[in-house]
Coordinates of C-alpha atoms in Angstrom, one line a residue:
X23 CA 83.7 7.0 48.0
X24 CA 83.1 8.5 44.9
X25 CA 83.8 11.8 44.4
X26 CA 83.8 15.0 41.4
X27 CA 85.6 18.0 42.8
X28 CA 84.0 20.9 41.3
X29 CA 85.7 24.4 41.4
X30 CA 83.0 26.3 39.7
X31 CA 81.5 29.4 41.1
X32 CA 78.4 28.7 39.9
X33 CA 78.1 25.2 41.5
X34 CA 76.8 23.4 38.6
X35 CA 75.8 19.9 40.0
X36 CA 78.3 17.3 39.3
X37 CA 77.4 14.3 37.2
X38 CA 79.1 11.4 39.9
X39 CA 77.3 9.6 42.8
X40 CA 78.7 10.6 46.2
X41 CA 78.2 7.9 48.5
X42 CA 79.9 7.8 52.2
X43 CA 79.1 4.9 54.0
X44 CA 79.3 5.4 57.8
X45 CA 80.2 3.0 61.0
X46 CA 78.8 -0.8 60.6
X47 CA 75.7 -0.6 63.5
X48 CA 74.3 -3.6 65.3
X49 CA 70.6 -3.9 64.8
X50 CA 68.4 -7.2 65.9
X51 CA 71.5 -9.4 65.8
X52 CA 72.5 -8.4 61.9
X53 CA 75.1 -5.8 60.6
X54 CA 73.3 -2.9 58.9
X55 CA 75.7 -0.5 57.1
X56 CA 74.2 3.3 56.4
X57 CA 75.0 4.8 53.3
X58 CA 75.1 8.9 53.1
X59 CA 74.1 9.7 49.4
X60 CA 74.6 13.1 48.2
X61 CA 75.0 14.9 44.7
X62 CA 72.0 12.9 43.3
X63 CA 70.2 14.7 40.8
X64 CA 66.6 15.5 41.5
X65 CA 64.9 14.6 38.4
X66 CA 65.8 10.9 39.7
X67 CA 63.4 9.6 42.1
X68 CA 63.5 6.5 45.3
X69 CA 62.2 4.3 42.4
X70 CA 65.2 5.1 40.5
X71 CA 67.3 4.7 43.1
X72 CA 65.9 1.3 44.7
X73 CA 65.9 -0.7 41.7
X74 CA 70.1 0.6 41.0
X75 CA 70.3 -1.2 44.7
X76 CA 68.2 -3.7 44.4
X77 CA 70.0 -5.2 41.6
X78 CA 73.4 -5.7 43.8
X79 CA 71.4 -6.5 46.8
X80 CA 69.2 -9.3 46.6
X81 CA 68.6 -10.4 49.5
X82 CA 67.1 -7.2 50.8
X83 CA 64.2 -7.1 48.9
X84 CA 62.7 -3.1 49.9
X85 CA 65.2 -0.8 51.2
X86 CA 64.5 1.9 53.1
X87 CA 65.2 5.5 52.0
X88 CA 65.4 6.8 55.3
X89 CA 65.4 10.5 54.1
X90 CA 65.8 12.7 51.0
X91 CA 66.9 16.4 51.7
X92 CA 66.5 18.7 48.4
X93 CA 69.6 21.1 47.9
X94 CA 68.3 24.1 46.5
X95 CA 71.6 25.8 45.3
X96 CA 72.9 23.0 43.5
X97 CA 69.7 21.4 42.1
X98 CA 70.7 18.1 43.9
X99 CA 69.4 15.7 46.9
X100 CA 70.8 13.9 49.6
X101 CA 69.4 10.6 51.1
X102 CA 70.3 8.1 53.6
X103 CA 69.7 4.2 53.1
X104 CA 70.4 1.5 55.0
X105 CA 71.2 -2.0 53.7
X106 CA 71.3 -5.5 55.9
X107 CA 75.5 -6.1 54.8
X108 CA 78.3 -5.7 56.2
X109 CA 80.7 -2.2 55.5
X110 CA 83.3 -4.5 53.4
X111 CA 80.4 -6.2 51.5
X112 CA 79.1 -3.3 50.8
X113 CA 82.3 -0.8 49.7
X114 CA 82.9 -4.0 47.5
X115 CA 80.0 -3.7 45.1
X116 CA 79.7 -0.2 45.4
X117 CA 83.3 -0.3 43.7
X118 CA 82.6 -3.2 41.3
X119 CA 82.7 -2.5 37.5
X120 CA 78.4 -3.2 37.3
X121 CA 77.5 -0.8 39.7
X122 CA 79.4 1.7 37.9
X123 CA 77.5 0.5 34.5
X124 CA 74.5 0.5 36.2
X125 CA 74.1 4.1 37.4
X126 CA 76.3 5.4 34.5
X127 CA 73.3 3.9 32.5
X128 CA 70.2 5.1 34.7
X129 CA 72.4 8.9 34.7
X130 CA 72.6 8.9 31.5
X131 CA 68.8 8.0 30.3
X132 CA 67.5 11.0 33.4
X133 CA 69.9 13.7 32.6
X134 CA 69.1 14.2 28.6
X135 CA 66.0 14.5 26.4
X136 CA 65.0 11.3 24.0
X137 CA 64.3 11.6 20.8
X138 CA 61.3 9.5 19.0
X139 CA 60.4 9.3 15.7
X140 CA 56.8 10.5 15.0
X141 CA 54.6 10.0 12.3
X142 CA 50.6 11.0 11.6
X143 CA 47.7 8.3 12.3
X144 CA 46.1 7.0 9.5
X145 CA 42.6 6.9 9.6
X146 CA 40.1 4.5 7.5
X147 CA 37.5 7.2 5.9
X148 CA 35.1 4.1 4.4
X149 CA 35.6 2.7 1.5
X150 CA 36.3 2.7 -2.2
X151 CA 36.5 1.1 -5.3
X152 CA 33.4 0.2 -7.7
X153 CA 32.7 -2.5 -5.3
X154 CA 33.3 -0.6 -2.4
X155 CA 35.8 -3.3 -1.1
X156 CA 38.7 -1.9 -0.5
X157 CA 39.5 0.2 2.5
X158 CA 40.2 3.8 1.9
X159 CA 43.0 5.6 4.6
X160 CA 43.9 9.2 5.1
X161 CA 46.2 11.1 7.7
X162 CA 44.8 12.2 10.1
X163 CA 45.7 15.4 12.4
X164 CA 47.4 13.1 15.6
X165 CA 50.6 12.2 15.7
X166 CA 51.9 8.8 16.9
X167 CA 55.3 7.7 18.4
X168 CA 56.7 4.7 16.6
X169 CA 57.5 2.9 19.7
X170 CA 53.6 2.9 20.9
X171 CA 52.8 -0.1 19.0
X172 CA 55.1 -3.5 18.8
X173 CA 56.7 -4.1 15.1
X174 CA 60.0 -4.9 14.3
X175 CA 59.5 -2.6 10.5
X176 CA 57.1 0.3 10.9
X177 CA 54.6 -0.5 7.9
X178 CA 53.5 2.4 6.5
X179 CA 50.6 0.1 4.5
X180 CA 49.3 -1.4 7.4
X181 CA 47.8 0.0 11.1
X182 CA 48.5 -3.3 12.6
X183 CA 52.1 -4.0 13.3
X184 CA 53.6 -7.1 12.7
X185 CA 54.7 -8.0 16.3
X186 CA 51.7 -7.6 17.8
X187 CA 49.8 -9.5 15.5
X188 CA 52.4 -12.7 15.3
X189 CA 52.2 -13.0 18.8
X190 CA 48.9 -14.4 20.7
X191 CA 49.6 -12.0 23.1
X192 CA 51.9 -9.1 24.3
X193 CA 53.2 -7.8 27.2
X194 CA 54.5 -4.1 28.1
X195 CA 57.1 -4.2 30.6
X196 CA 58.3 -0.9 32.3
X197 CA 61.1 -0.1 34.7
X198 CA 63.6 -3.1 33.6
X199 CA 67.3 -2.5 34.2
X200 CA 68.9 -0.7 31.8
X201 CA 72.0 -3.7 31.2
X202 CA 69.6 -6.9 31.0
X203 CA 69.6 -8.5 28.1
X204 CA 67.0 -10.7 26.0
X205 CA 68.7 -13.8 26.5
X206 CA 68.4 -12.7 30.8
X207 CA 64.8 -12.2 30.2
X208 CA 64.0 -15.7 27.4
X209 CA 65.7 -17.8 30.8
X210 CA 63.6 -15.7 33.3
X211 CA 60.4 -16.4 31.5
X212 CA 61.1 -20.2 30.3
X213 CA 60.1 -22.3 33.2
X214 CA 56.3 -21.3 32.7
X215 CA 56.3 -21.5 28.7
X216 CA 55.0 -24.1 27.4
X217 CA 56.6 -23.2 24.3
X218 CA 60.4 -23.0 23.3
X219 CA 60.8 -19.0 23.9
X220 CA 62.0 -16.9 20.4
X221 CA 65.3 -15.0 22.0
X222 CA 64.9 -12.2 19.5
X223 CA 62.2 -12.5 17.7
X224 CA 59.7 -12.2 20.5
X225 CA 61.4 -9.5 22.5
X226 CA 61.5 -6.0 21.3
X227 CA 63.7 -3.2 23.0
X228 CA 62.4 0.1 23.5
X229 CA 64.6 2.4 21.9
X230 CA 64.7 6.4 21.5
X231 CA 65.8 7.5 18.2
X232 CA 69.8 7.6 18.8
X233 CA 69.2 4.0 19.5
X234 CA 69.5 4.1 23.4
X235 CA 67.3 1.4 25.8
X236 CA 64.6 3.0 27.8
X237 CA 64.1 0.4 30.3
X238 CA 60.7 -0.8 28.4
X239 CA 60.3 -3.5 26.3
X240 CA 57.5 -5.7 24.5
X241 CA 57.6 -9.3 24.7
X242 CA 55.1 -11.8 22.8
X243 CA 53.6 -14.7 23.7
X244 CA 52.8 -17.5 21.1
X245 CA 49.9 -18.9 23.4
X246 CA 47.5 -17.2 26.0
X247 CA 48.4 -19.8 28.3
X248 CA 51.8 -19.1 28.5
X249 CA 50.9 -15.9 29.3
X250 CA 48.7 -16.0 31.7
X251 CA 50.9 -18.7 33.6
X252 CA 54.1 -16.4 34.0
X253 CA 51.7 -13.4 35.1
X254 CA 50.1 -15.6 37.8
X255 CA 53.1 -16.9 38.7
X256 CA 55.0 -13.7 38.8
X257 CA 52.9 -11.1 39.8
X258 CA 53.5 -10.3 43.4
X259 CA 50.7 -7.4 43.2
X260 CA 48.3 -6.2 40.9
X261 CA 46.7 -2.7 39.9
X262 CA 44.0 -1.4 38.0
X263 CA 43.9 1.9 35.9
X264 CA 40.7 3.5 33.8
X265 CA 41.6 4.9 30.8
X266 CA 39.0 7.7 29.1
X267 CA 39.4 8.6 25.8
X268 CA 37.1 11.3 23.8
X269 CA 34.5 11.2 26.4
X270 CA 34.4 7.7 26.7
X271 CA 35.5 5.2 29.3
X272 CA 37.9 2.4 28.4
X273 CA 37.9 -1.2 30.4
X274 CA 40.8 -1.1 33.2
X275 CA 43.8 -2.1 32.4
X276 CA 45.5 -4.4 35.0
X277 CA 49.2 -3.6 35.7
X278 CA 51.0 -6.4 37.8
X279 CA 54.2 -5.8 39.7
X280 CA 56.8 -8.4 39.1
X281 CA 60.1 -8.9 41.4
X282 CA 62.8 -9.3 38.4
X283 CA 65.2 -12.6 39.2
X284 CA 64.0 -12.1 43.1
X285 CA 66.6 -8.8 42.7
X286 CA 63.8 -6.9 44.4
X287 CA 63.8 -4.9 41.5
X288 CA 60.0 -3.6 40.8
X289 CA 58.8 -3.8 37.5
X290 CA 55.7 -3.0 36.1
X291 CA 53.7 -4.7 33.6
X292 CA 50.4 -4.3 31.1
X293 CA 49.1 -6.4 28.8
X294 CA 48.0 -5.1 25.6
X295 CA 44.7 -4.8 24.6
X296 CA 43.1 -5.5 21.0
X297 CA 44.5 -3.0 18.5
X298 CA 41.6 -1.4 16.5
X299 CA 42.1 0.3 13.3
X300 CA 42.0 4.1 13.7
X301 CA 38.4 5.7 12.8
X302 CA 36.9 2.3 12.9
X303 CA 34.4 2.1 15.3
X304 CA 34.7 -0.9 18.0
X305 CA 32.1 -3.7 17.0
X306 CA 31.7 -6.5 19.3
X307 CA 32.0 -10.0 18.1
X308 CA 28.7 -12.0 19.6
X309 CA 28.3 -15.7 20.2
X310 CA 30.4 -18.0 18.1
X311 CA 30.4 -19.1 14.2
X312 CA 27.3 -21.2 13.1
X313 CA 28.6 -24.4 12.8
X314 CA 26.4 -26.0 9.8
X315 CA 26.8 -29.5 8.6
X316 CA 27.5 -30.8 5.0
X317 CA 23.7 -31.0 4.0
X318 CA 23.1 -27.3 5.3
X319 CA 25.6 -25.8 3.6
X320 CA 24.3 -27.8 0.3
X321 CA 21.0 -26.5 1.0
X322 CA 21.7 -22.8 1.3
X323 CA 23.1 -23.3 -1.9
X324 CA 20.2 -25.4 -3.8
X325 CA 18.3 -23.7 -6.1
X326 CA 14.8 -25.2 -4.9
X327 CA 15.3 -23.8 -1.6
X328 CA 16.0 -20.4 -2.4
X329 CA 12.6 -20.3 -4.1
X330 CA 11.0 -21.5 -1.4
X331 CA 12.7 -19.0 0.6
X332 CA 12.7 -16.5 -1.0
X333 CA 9.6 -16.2 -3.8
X334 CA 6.0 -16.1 -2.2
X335 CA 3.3 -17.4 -3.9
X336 CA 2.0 -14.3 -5.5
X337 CA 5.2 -14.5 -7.0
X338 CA 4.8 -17.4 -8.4
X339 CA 1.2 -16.4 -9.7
X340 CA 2.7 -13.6 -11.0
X341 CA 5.3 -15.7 -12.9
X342 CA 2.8 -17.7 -14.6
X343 CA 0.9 -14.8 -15.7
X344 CA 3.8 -13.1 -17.8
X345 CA 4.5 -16.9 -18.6
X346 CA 8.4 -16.4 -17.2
X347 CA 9.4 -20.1 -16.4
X348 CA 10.6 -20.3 -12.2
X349 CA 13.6 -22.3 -13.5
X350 CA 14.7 -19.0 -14.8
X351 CA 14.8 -17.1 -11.5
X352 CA 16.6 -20.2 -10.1
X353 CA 19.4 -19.7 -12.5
X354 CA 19.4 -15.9 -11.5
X355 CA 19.3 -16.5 -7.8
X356 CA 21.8 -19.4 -8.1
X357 CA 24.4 -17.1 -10.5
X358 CA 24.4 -13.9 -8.2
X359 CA 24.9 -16.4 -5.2
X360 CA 27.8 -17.9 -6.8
X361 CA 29.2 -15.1 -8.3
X362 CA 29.2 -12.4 -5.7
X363 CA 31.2 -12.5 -2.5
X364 CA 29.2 -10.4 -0.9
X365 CA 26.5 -12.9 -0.8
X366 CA 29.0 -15.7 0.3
X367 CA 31.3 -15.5 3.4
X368 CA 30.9 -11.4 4.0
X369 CA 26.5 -11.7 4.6
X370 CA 26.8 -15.4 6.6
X371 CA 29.4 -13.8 8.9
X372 CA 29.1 -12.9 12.9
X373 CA 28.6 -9.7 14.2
X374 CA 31.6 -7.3 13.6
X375 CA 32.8 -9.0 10.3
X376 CA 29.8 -7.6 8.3
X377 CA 29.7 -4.6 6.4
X378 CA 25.7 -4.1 7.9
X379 CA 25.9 -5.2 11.8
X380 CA 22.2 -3.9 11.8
X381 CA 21.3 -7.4 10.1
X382 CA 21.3 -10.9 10.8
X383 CA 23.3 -13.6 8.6
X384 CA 21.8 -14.1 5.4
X385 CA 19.7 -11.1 5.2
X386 CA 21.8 -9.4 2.4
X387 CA 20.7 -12.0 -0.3
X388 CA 17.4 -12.4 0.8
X389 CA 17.1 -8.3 0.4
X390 CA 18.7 -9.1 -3.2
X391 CA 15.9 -11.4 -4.3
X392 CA 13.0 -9.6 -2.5
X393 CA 14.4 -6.5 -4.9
X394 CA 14.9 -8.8 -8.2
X395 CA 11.0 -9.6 -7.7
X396 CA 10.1 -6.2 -7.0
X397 CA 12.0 -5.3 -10.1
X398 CA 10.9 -7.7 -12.6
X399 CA 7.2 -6.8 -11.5
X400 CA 7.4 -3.5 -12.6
X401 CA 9.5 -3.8 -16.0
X402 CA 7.0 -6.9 -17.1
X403 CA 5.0 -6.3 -20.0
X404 CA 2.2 -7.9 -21.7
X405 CA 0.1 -7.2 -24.5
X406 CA -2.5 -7.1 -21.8
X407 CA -0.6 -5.4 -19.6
X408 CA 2.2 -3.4 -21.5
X409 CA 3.7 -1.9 -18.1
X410 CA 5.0 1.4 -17.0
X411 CA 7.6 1.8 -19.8
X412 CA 4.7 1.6 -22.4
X413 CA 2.8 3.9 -20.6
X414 CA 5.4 6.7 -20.7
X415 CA 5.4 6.8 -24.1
X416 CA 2.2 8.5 -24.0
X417 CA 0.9 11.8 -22.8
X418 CA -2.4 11.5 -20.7
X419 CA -4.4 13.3 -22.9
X420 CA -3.3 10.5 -26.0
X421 CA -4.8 6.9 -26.5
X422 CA -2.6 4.2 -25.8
X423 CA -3.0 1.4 -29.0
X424 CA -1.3 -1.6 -28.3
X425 CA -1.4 -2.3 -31.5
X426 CA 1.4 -0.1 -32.7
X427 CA 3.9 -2.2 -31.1
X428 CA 2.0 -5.5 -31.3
X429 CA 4.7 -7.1 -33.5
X430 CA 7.3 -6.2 -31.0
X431 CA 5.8 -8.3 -28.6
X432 CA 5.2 -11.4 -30.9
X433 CA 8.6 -11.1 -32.0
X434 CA 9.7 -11.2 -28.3
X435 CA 7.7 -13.5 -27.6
X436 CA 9.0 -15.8 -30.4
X437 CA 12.6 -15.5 -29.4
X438 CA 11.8 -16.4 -25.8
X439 CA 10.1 -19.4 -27.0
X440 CA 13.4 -20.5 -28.9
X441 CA 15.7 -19.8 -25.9
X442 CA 13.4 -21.5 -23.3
X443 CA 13.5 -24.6 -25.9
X444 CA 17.4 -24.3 -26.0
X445 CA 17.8 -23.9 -22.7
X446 CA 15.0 -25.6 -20.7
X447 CA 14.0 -28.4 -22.5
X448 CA 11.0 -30.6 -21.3
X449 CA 12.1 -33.9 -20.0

């Protein structure tokens, strides 16, 4: 019986559990012992006060509040439970040392406000840089907790943490008693691992900003099968909850009741989903990688083929009528290939690693060289056919005369001639 005699006038609700436990009763040939609860605060609910007993009573695995009378003048309740021991088991582990802990912890976490650092979302805007490569971030106008994502070092550079993203999967677990430890929860979780379990460096405490446990925690997974295995084999039932956000609805997240160390003790648990980068839009990822042998990839990469690909054949007509040697375009096409990423990895990927989902692998190069013809058509000039940048030179009511800039083009024409010797000599 533990009592807080309180002589105030104002009957301010006292802080300590008052628990009476009546006369041992006789019920289908076990001893059930009733316990008279009074002076609980209200902000603490059954939950609250099922999992305290669950932990010192395992072998009753739901017990009963039987009722739960709200005290208006002293903000406090008063319930009734009855527990499958006898009266000296029972006075014997309400008077132990852990119970004590225990609701001195769960008292303490209900009865004042927690503190958590805060900090604004960053948002990618696009990007930047005269390549536009690099990612471009800004604040945005939300503010996030620092405990809503997994890290061990909030990383101001970075909108994925690093526990979330060293771990094949993570698990949010709610409701956990406010003395276990990591090592309690490594041991519980072991048998279905595959895996030799990281004691610290997989678990991470949910903390306010004082530094106090919360009764949440996240723990990692190195493989998917290790953690679907414990879920199966743990879950004793399983929910489902729709999330919308900005209009839009969310897949259900599944959250699976677990029976901590078969206490009885209910604990909830979710799975995280993907993390997406804020103001980044969610892009699928469709059918797996091409796989492409040796002599593919060799091909994509031959100069002969990308012609063939690539140049039509009033191209090529076009080529030999400004006398520009196809050898040359090879070198072009082969060079900004080669020498621009863009064309490499970044065009050949799968659908949500592209800068342009709207297109298929490979059409960023192929654009390239349908543009590089397109180009070269209309900056070609002949003596026959001087080209749109001759013409310009001239108002429409003037004569165009070749011939003032007919030595221009033989001396053009004469250095081509020595570079196409130098460089593309016939065999």
């Amino acid at each position: 019986n533990n009592s807080n005699n309180n002589n105030n006038d104002n009957k301010t609700p006292s802080t300590l559990l008052n628990i009476v436990i009546s006369k041992e009763e006789q019920t289908e040939n076990k001893n059930v012992s009733k316990l008279y609860i009074s002076n609980v605060p209200s902000h603490l609910s059954q939950t609250d006060l099922q999992n305290v007993f669950a932990t010192f009573f395992p072998s009753h695995i739901d017990i009963p509040i039987i009722s739960k009378k709200e005290d208006d003048s002293t903000s406090s309740s008063m319930m009734e439970v009855q527990l499958p021991f006898s009266t000296k088991q029972v006075e014997r582990i309400l008077k132990s040392k852990e119970f004590s802990q225990e609701w001195e912890q769960v008292r303490k976490v209900h009865s004042k406000a927690s503190i958590f650092a805060c900090h604004r979302q960053r948002v990618c805007r696009g990007y930047t840089g005269y390549d536009r490569s690099q990612l471009h971030y800004a604040k945005d106008t939300k503010l996030d907790i620092d405990y809503g994502l997994p890290s061990h070092v909030q990383q101001p550079d970075s909108l994925l943490p690093e526990f979330y993203n060293s771990h094949a999967c993570v698990w949010h677990i709610d409701q956990m008693p406010l003395t276990v430890t990591k090592s309690q929860i490594t041991n519980w979780l072991q048998p279905y691992c595959t895996q030799n379990r990281d004691t610290n460096g997989s678990i991470q405490f949910i903390t306010d900003a004082d530094g106090h446990f919360q009764g949440s925690a996240y723990i990692g997974f190195d493989t998917l099968h290790d953690a679907q295995t414990s879920i199966q084999s743990l879950t004793t039932t399983t929910t489902s909850q729709e999330n919308e956000e900005e209009g839009e609805e969310e897949e259900e997240n599944q959250v699976h009741t677990v029976n901590w160390l078969n206490t009885g003790r209910k604990m909830d648990i979710v799975a995280l989903k993907d993390v997406v980068e804020g103001g980044k839009k969610r892009k699928p990822i469709v059918g797996a990688r091409r796989e492409r042998t040796e002599e593919e990839l060799l091909q994509a990469l031959d100069d002969q083929f990308m012609v063939d690909q690539f140049i039509t054949k009033e191209d090529l007509e076009f080529l030999d009528s400004v006398k520009i040697d196809v050898n040359v375009i090879k070198d072009a096409f082969l060079a900004a290939r080669h020498g621009n990423v863009s064309f490499g990895m970044e065009d050949d990927g799968i659908v949500g690693e592209r800068y342009s989902d709207d297109q298929s692998p490979g059409d960023g190069f192929q654009e390239f060289c349908e543009m590089y013809m397109e180009t070269l058509k209309e900056l070609a000039a002949t003596p026959e056919n001087p080209g749109l940048t001759y013409k310009s030179m001239f108002m429409s009511d003037e004569t165009q005369d070749i011939e003032t800039i007919r030595e221009d083009f033989d001396r053009e024409h004469d250095r081509i001639q020595k570079l196409h010797q130098k460089h593309y000599p016939k065999k």
